[in-house]
mmCIF file of C-alpha atoms and ligand atoms in Angstrom:
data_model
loop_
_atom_site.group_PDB
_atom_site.id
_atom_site.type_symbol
_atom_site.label_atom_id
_atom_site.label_comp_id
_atom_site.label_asym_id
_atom_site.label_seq_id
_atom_site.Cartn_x
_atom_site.Cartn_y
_atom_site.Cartn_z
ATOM 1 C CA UNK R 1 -18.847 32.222 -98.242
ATOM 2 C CA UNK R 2 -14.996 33.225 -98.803
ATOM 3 C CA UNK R 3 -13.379 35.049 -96.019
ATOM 4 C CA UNK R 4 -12.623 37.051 -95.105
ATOM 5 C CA UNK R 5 -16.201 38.737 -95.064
ATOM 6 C CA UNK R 6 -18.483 40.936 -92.431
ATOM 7 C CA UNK R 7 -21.825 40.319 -91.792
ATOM 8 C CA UNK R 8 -24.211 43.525 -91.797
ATOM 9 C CA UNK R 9 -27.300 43.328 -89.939
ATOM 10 C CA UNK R 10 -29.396 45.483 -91.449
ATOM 11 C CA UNK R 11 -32.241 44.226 -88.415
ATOM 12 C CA UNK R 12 -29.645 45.941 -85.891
ATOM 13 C CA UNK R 13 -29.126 49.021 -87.784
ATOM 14 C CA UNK R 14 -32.711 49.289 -88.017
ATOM 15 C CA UNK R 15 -33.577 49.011 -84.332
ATOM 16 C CA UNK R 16 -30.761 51.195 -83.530
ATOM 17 C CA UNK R 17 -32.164 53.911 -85.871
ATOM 18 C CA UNK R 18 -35.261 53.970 -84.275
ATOM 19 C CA UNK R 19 -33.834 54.140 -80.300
ATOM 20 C CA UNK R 20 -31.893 57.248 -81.369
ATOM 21 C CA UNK R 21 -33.819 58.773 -83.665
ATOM 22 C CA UNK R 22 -36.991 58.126 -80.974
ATOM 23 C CA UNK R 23 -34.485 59.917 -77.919
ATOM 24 C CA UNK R 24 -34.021 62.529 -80.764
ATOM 25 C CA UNK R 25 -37.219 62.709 -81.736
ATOM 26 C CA UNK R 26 -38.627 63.505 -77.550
ATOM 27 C CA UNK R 27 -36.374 66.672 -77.816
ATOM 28 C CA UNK R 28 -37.706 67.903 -80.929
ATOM 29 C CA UNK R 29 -34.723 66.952 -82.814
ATOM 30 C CA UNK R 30 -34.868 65.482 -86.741
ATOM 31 C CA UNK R 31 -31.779 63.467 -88.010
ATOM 32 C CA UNK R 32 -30.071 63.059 -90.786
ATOM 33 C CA UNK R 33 -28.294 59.379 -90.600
ATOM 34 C CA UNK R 34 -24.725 59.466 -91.675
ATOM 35 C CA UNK R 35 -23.487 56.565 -93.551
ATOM 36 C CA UNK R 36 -19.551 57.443 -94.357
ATOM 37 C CA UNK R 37 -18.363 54.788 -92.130
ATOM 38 C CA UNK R 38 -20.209 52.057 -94.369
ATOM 39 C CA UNK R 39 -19.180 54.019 -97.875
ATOM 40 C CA UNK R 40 -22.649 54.635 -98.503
ATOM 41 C CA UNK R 41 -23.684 51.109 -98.427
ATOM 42 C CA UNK R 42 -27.243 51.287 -100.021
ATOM 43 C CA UNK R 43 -28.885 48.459 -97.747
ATOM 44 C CA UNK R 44 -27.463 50.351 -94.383
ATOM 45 C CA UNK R 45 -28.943 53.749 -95.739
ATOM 46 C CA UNK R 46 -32.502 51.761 -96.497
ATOM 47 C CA UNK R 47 -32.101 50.161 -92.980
ATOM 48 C CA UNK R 48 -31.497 53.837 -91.487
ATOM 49 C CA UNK R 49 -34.707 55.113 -93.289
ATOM 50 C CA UNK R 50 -37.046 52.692 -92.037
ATOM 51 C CA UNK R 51 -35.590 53.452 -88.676
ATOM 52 C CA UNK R 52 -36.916 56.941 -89.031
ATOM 53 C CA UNK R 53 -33.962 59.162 -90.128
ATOM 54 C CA UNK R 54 -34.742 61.774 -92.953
ATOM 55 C CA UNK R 55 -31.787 62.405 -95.110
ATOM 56 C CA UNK R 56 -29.146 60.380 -95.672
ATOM 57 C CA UNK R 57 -25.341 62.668 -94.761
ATOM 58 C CA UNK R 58 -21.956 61.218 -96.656
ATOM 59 C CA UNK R 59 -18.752 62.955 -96.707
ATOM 60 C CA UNK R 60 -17.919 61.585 -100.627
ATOM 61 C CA UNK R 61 -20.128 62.552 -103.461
ATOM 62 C CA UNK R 62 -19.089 59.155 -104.534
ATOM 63 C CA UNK R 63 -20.861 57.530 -101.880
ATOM 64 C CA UNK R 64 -24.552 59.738 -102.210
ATOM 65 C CA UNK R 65 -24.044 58.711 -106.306
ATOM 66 C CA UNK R 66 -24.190 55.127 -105.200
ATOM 67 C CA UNK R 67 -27.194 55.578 -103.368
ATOM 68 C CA UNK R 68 -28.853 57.039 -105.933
ATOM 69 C CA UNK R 69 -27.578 54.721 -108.267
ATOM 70 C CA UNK R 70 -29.620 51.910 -106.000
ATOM 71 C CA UNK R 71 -32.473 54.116 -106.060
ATOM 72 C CA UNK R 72 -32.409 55.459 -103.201
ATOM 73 C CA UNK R 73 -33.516 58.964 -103.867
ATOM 74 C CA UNK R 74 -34.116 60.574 -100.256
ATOM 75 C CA UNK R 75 -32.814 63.754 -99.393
ATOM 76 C CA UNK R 76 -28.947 63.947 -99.235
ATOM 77 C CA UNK R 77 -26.682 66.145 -97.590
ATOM 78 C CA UNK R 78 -22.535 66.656 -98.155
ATOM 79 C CA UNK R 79 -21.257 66.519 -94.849
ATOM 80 C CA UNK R 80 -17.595 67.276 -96.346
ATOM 81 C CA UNK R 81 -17.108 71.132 -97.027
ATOM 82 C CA UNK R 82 -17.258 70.644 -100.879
ATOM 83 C CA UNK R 83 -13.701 71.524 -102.377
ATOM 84 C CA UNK R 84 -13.658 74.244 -105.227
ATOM 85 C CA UNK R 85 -12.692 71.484 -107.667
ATOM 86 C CA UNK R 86 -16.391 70.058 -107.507
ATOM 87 C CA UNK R 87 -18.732 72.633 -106.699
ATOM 88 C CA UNK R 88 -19.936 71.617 -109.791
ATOM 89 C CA UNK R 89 -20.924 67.915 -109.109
ATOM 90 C CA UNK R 90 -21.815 69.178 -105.654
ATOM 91 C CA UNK R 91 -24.829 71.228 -107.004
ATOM 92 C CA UNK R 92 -25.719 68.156 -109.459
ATOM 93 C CA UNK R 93 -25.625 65.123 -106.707
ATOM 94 C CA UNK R 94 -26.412 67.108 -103.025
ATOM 95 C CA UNK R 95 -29.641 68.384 -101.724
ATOM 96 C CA UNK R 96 -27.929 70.158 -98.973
ATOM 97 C CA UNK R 97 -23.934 70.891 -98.438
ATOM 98 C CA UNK R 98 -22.022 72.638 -94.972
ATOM 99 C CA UNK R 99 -20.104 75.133 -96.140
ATOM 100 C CA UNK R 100 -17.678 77.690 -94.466
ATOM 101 C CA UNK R 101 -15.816 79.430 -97.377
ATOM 102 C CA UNK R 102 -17.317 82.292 -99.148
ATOM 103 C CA UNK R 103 -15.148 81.720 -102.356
ATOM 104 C CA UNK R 104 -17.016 77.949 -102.523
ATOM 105 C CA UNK R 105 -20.014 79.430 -101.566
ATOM 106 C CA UNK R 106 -19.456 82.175 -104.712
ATOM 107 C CA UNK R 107 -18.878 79.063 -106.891
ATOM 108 C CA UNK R 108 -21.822 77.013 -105.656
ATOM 109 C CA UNK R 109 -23.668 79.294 -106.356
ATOM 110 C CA UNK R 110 -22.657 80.332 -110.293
ATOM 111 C CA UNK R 111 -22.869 76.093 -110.659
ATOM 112 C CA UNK R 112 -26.319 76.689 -109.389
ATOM 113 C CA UNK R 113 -27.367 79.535 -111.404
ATOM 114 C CA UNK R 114 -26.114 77.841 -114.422
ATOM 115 C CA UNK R 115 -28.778 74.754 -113.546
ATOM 116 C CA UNK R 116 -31.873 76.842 -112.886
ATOM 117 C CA UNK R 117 -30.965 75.281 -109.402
ATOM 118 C CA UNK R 118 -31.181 76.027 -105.405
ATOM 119 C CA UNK R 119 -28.978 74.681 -103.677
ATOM 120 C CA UNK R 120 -29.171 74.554 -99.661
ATOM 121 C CA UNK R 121 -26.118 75.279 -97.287
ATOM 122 C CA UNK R 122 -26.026 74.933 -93.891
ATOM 123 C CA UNK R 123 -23.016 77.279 -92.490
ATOM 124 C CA UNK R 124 -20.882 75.773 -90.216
ATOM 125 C CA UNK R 125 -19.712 77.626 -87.049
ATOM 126 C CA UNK R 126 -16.355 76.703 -84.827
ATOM 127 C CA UNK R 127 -17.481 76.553 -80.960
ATOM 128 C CA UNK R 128 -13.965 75.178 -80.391
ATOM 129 C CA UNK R 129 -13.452 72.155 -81.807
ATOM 130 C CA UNK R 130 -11.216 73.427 -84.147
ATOM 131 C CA UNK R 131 -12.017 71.590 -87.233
ATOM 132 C CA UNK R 132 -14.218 73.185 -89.751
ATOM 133 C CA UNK R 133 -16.649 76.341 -89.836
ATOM 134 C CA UNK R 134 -16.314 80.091 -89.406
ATOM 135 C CA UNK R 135 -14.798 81.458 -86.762
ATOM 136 C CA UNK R 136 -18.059 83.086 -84.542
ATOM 137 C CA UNK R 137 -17.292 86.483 -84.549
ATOM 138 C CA UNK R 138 -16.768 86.867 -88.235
ATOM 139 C CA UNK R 139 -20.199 84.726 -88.929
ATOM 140 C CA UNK R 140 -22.600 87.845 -89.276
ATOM 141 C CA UNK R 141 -20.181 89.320 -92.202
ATOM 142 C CA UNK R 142 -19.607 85.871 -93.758
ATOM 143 C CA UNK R 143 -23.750 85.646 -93.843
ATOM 144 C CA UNK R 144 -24.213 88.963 -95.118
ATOM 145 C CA UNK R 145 -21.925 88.124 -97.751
ATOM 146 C CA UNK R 146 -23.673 84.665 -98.406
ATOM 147 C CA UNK R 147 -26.979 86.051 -99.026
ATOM 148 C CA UNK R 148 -26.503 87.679 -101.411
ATOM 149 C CA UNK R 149 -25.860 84.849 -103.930
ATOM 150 C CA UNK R 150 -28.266 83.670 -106.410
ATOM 151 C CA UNK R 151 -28.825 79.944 -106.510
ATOM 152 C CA UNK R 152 -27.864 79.715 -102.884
ATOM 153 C CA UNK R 153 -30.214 79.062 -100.221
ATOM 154 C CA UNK R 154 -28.673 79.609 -96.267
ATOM 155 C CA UNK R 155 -31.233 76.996 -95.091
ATOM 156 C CA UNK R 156 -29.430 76.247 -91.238
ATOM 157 C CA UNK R 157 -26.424 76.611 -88.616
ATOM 158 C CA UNK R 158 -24.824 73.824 -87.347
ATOM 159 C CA UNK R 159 -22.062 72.983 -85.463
ATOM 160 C CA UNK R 160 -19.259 69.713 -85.173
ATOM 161 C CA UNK R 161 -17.805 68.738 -81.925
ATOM 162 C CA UNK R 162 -15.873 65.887 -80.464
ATOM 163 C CA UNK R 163 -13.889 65.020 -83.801
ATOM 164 C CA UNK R 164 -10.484 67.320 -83.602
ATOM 165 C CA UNK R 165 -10.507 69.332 -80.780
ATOM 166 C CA UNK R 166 -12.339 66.404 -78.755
ATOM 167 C CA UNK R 167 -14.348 68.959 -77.448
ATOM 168 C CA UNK R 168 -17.875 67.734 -75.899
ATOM 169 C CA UNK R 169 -21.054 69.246 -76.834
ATOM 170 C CA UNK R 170 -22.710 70.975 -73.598
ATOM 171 C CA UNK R 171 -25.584 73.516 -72.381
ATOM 172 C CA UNK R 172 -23.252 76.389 -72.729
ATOM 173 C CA UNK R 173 -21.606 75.630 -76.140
ATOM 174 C CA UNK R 174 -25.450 74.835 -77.540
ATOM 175 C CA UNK R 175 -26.831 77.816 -76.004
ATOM 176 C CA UNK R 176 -23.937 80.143 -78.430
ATOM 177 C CA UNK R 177 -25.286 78.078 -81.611
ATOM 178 C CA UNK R 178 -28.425 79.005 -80.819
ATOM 179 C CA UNK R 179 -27.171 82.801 -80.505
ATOM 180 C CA UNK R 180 -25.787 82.475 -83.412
ATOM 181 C CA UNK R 181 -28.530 80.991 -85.367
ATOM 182 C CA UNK R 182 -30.196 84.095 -83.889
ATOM 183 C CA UNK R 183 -27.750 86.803 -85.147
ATOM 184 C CA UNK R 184 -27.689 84.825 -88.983
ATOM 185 C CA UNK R 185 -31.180 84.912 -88.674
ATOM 186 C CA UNK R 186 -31.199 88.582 -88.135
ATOM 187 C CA UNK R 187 -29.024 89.093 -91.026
ATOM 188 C CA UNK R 188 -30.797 86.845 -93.104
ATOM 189 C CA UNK R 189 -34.396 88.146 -92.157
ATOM 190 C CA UNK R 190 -36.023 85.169 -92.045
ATOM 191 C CA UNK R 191 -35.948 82.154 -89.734
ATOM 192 C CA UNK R 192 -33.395 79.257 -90.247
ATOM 193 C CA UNK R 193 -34.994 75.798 -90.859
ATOM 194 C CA UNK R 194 -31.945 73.840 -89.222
ATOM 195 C CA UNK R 195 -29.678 74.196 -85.956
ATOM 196 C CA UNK R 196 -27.783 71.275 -86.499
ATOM 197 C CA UNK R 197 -25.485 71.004 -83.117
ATOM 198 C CA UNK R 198 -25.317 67.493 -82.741
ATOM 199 C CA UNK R 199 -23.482 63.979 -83.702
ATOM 200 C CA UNK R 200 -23.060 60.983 -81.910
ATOM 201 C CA UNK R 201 -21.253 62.742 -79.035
ATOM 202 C CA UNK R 202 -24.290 64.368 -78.363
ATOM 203 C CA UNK R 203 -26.399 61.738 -76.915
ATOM 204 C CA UNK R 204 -25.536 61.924 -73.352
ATOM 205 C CA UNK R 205 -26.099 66.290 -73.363
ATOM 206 C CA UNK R 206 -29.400 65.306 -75.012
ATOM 207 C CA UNK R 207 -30.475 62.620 -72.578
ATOM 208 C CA UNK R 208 -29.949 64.771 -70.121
ATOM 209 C CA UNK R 209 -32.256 67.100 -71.211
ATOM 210 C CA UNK R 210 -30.185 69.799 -71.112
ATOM 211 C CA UNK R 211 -30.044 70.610 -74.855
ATOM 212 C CA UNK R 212 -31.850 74.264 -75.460
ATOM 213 C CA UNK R 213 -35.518 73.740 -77.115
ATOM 214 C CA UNK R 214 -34.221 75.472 -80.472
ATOM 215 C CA UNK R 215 -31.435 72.745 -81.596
ATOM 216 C CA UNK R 216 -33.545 70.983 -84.082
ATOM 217 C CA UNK R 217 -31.138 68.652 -86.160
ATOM 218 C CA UNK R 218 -28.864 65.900 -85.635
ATOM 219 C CA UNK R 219 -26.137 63.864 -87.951
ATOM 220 C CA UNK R 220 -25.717 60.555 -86.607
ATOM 221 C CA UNK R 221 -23.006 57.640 -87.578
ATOM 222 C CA UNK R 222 -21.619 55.715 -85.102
ATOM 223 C CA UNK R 223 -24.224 55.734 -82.387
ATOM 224 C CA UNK R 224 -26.421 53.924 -85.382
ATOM 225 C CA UNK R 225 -23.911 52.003 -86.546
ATOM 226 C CA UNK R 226 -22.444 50.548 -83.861
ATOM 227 C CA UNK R 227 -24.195 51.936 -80.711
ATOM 228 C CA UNK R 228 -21.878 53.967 -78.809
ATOM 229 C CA UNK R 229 -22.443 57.144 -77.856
ATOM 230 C CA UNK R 230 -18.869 59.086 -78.901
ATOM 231 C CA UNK R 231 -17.659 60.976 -75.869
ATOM 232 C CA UNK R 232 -16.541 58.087 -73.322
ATOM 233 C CA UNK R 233 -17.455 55.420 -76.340
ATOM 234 C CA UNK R 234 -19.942 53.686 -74.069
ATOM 235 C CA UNK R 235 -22.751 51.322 -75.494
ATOM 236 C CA UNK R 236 -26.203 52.994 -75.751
ATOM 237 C CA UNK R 237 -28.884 51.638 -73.825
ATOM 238 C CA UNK R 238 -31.519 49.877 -76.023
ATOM 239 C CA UNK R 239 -28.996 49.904 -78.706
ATOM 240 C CA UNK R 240 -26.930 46.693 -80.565
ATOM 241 C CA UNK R 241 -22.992 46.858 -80.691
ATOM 242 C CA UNK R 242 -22.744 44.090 -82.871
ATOM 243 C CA UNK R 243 -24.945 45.176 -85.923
ATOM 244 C CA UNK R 244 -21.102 44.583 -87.994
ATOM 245 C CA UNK R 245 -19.407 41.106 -87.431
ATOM 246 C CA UNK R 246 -15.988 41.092 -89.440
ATOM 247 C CA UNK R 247 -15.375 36.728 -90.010
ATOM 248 C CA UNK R 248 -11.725 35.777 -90.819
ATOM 249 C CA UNK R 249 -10.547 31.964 -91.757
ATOM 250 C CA UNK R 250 -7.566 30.626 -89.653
ATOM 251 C CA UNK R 251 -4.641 29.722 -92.074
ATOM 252 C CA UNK R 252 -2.259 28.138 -89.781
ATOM 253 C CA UNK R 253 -2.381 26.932 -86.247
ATOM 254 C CA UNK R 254 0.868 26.250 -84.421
ATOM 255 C CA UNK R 255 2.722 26.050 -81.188
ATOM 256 C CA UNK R 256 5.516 28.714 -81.162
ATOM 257 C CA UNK R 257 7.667 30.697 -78.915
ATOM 258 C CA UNK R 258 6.087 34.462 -77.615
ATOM 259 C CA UNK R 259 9.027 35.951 -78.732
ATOM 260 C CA UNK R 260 10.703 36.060 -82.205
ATOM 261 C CA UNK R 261 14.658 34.063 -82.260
ATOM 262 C CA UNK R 262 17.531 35.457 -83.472
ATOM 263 C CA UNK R 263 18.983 39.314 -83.781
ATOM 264 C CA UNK R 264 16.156 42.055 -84.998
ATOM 265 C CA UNK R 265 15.551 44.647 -87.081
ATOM 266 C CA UNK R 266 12.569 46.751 -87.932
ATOM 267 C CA UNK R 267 9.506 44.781 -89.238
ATOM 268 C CA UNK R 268 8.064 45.133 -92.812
ATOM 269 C CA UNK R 269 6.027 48.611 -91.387
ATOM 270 C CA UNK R 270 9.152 50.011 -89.745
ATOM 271 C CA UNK R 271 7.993 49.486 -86.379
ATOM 272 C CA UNK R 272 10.391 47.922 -83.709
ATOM 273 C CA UNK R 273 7.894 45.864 -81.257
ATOM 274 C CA UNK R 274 8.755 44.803 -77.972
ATOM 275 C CA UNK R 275 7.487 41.359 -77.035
ATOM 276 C CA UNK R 276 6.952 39.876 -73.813
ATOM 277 C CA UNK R 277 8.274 36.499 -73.107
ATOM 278 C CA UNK R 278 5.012 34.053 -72.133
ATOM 279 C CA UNK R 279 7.201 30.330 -73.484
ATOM 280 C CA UNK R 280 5.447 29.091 -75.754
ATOM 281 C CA UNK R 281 2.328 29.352 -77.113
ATOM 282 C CA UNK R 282 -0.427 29.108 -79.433
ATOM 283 C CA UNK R 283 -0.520 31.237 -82.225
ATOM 284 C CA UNK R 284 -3.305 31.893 -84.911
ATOM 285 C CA UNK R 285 -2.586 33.158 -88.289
ATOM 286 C CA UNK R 286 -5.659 34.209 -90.566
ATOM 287 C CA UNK R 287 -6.559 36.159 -93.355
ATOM 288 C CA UNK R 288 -7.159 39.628 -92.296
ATOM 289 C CA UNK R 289 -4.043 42.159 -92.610
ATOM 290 C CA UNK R 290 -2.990 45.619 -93.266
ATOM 291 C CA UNK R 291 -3.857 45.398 -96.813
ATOM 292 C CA UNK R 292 -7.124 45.056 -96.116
ATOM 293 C CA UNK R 293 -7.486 47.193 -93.084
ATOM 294 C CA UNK R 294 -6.548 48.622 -89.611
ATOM 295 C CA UNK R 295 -6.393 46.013 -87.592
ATOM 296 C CA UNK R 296 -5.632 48.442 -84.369
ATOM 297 C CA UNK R 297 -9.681 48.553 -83.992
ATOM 298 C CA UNK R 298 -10.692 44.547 -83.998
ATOM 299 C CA UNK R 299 -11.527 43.028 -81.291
ATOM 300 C CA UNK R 300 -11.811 39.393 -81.068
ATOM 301 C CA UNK R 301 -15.402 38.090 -79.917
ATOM 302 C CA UNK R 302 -13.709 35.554 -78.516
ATOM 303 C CA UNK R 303 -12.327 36.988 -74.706
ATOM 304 C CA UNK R 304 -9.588 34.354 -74.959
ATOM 305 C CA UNK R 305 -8.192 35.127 -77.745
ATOM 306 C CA UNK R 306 -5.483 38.165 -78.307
ATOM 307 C CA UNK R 307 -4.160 39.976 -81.136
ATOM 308 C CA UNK R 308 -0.606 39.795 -80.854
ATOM 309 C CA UNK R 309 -0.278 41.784 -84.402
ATOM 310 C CA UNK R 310 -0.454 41.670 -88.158
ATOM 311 C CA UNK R 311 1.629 42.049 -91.212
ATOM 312 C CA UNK R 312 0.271 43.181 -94.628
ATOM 313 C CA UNK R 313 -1.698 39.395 -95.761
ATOM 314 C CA UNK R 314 -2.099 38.020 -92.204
ATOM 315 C CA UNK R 315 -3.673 38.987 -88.345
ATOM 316 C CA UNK R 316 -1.610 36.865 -85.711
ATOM 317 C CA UNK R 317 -3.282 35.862 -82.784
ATOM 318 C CA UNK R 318 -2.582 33.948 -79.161
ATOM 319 C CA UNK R 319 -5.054 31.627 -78.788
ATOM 320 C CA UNK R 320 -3.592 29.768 -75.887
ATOM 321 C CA UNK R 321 -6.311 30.535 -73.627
ATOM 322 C CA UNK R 322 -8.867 30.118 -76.594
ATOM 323 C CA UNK R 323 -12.648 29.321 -75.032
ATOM 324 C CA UNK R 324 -13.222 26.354 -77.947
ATOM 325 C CA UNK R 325 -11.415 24.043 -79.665
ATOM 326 C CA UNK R 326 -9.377 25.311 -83.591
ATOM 327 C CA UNK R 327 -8.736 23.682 -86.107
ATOM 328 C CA UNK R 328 -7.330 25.242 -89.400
ATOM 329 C CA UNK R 329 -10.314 26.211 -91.490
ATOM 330 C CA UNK R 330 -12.534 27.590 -88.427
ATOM 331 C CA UNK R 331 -13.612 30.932 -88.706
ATOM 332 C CA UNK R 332 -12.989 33.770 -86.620
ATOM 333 C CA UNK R 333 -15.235 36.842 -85.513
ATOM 334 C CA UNK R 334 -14.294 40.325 -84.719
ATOM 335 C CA UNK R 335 -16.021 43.094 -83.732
ATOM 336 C CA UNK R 336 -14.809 46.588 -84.881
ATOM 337 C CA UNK R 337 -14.622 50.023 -84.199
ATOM 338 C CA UNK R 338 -15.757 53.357 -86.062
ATOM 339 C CA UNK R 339 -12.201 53.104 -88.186
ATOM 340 C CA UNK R 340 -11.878 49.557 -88.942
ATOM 341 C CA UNK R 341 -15.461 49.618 -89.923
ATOM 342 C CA UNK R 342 -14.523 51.960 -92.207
ATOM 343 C CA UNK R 343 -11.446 49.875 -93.409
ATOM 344 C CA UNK R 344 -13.230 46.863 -93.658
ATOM 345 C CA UNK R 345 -16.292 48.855 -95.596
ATOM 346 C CA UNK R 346 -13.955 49.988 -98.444
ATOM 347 C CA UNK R 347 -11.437 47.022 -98.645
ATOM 348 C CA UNK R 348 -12.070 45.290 -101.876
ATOM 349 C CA UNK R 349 -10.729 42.216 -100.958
ATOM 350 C CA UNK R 350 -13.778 41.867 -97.951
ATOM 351 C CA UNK R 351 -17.360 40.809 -99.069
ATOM 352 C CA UNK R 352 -20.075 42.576 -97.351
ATOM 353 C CA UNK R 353 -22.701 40.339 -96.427
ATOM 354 C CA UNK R 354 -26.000 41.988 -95.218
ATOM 355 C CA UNK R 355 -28.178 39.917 -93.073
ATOM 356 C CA UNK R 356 -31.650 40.386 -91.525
ATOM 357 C CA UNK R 357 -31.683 38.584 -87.783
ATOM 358 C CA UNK R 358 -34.598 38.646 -85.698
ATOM 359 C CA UNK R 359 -33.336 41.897 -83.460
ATOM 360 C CA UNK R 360 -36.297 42.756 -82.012
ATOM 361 C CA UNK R 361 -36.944 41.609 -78.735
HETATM 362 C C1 PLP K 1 -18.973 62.172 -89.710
HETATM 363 C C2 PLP K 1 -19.773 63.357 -89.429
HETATM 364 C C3 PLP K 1 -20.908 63.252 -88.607
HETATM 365 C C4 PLP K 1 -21.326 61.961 -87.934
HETATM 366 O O1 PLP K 1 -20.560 61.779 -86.793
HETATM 367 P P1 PLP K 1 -20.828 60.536 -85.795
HETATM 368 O O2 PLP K 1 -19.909 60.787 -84.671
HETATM 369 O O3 PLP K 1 -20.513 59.303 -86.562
HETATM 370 O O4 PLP K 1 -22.247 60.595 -85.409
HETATM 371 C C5 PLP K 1 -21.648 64.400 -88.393
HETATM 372 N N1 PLP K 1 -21.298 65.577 -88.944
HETATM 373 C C6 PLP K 1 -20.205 65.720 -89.719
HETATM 374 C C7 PLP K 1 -19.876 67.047 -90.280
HETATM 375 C C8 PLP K 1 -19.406 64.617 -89.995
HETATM 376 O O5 PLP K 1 -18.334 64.746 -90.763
#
């Protein structure tokens, strides 16, 4: 196998899916597994539904098309507010879209009309976190506006913390979603299916058992993908952190000084680095760099070894206090977080190789 490449195992992402969504499950909570961080890699989504999630969520209409192209026709959902420009595709490729502009709404809803078509919206509220959704207080006008729309069905609430504003999901900020689920039900006059307050930060609130009874949806990436809840990034019980190896060929193995010779200017990224004189040492060079990725969240499985930094074709390394012998030729393995995951996931020039290891147990 060519390297640089990264291992998937789909046995992992399985047995993670089924720890979360079984926490998830004891607090009367369905989930929708979110697979942006693996551009909608078909085998993750498959390993996700046999793990027990019930929709597949993607920010890029790109990414639920190649799902479906793979056959994988399960219930989707647009976690991206759809922009105006595609309302039309939108309708075509989504079961379900979050939404928090009326004139998208308006638009979703002629695309829908036009197709015989219902499509489901989930409105998304702002409890602080200051990325998207309507602002509470103006969420009672925005839904009386909403339902009036043909084609359009107001099918939930939800919520997103912990991604902007950093803001963590708690009792008190749950408890107002459910408030206003109530007062958009009241407009509405019917119940909601859907309070969805929850992503990966939200493990922790709902281990505790704190979460009120009526939250009744979840979108969950990371915590499936790599096993870490999102608020202090700490590893899950009963969950793998390893399900995504990223495997990287050393090109050249040397002894060199710590620090570069000679007078300095910026390097090729415009970055000035400072470097700290250790004599000299060993030093790595394989075939991971910027082009490919950001390197900033690798982490060498190796504890020896140390990323010293990268240029656009190669990751330098100091493998003085390496725990095995190199040799040019040896691979490399890396673990990664939620953005080089998502680097490594849509680099070109990085095969993704899905395996199936023996997890359980
Ligand atoms: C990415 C995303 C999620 C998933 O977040 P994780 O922290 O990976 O669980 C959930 N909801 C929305 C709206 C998202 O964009």
């Amino acid at each position: 196998m060519p390297h640089p490449y990264i291992t998937i195992d789909l046995a992992k992402i399985e047995h993670n899916t089924r720890t979360i969504v079984g926490l998830c499950k004891s607090h009367g909570i369905t989930v929708t597994g979110v697979t942006k961080g693996t551009c909608g890699h078909p085998e993750v989504a498959q390993a996700m539904l046999r793990g027990g999630v019930t929709s597949i969520g993607e920010s890029q209409l790109d990414n639920i098309l190649r799902l479906k192209d793979a056959g994988i026709h399960t219930s989707s959902m647009l976690l991206r507010l759809p922009a105006l420009s595609e309302v039309e595709d939108v309708v075509a490729v989504a079961d379900v879209s979050l939404n928090s502009e009326l004139t998208v709404l308006a638009r979703l809803s002629q695309a829908a009309s036009r197709r015989d078509h219902t499509h489901d919206v989930i409105v998304m509220t702002d409890l602080g976190d200051l990325r998207e959704g309507v602002w509470p207080p103006d969420l009672p006008a925005f839904i009386r506006e909403a339902v009036q729309l043909p084609g359009i069905r107001i099918v939930g609430v939800g919520t997103n913390l912990a991604c902007f504003g950093g803001v963590v999901p708690d009792e008190d900020n749950m408890r107002r979603l459910v408030q206003l689920a109530d007062s958009v039900e009241y407009v509405c006059g019917r119940p909601l299916e859907w309070i969805s307050g929850l992503n990966s930060s939200g493990l922790t609130l709902l281990a505790s058992g704190q979460i009120p009874r009526r939250i009744n949806h979840a979108r969950i990436g990371e915590a499936i993908l790599l096993g870490r809840e999102t608020t202090h990034r700490q590893p899950w019980p009963d969950t793998f952190q390893d399900a995504f190896v990223l495997h990287a060929e050393v090109l050249e193995l040397k002894h060199k000084p710590s620090v570069p010779l000679g007078q300095r200017s910026e390097d090729a990224f415009g970055h000035l680095d400072t470097f700290v004189n250790h004599g000299m040492i060993a030093r790595a060079l394989v075939n991971i760099g910027r082009e490919e990725m950001d390197i900033h969240g690798l982490t060498p499985r190796d504890p020896g070894l140390q990323i010293l930094g990268a240029s656009s074709s190669y990751l330098v390394l100091d493998v003085s206090h390496r725990t095995r012998q190199l040799q040019v030729g040896d691979e490399l393995t890396f673990s990664l977080n939620y953005s080089a995951l998502l680097g490594a996931m849509s680099a070109n020039y990085i095969t993704k190789r899905p395996i199936y290891s023996a997890a359980e147990g």
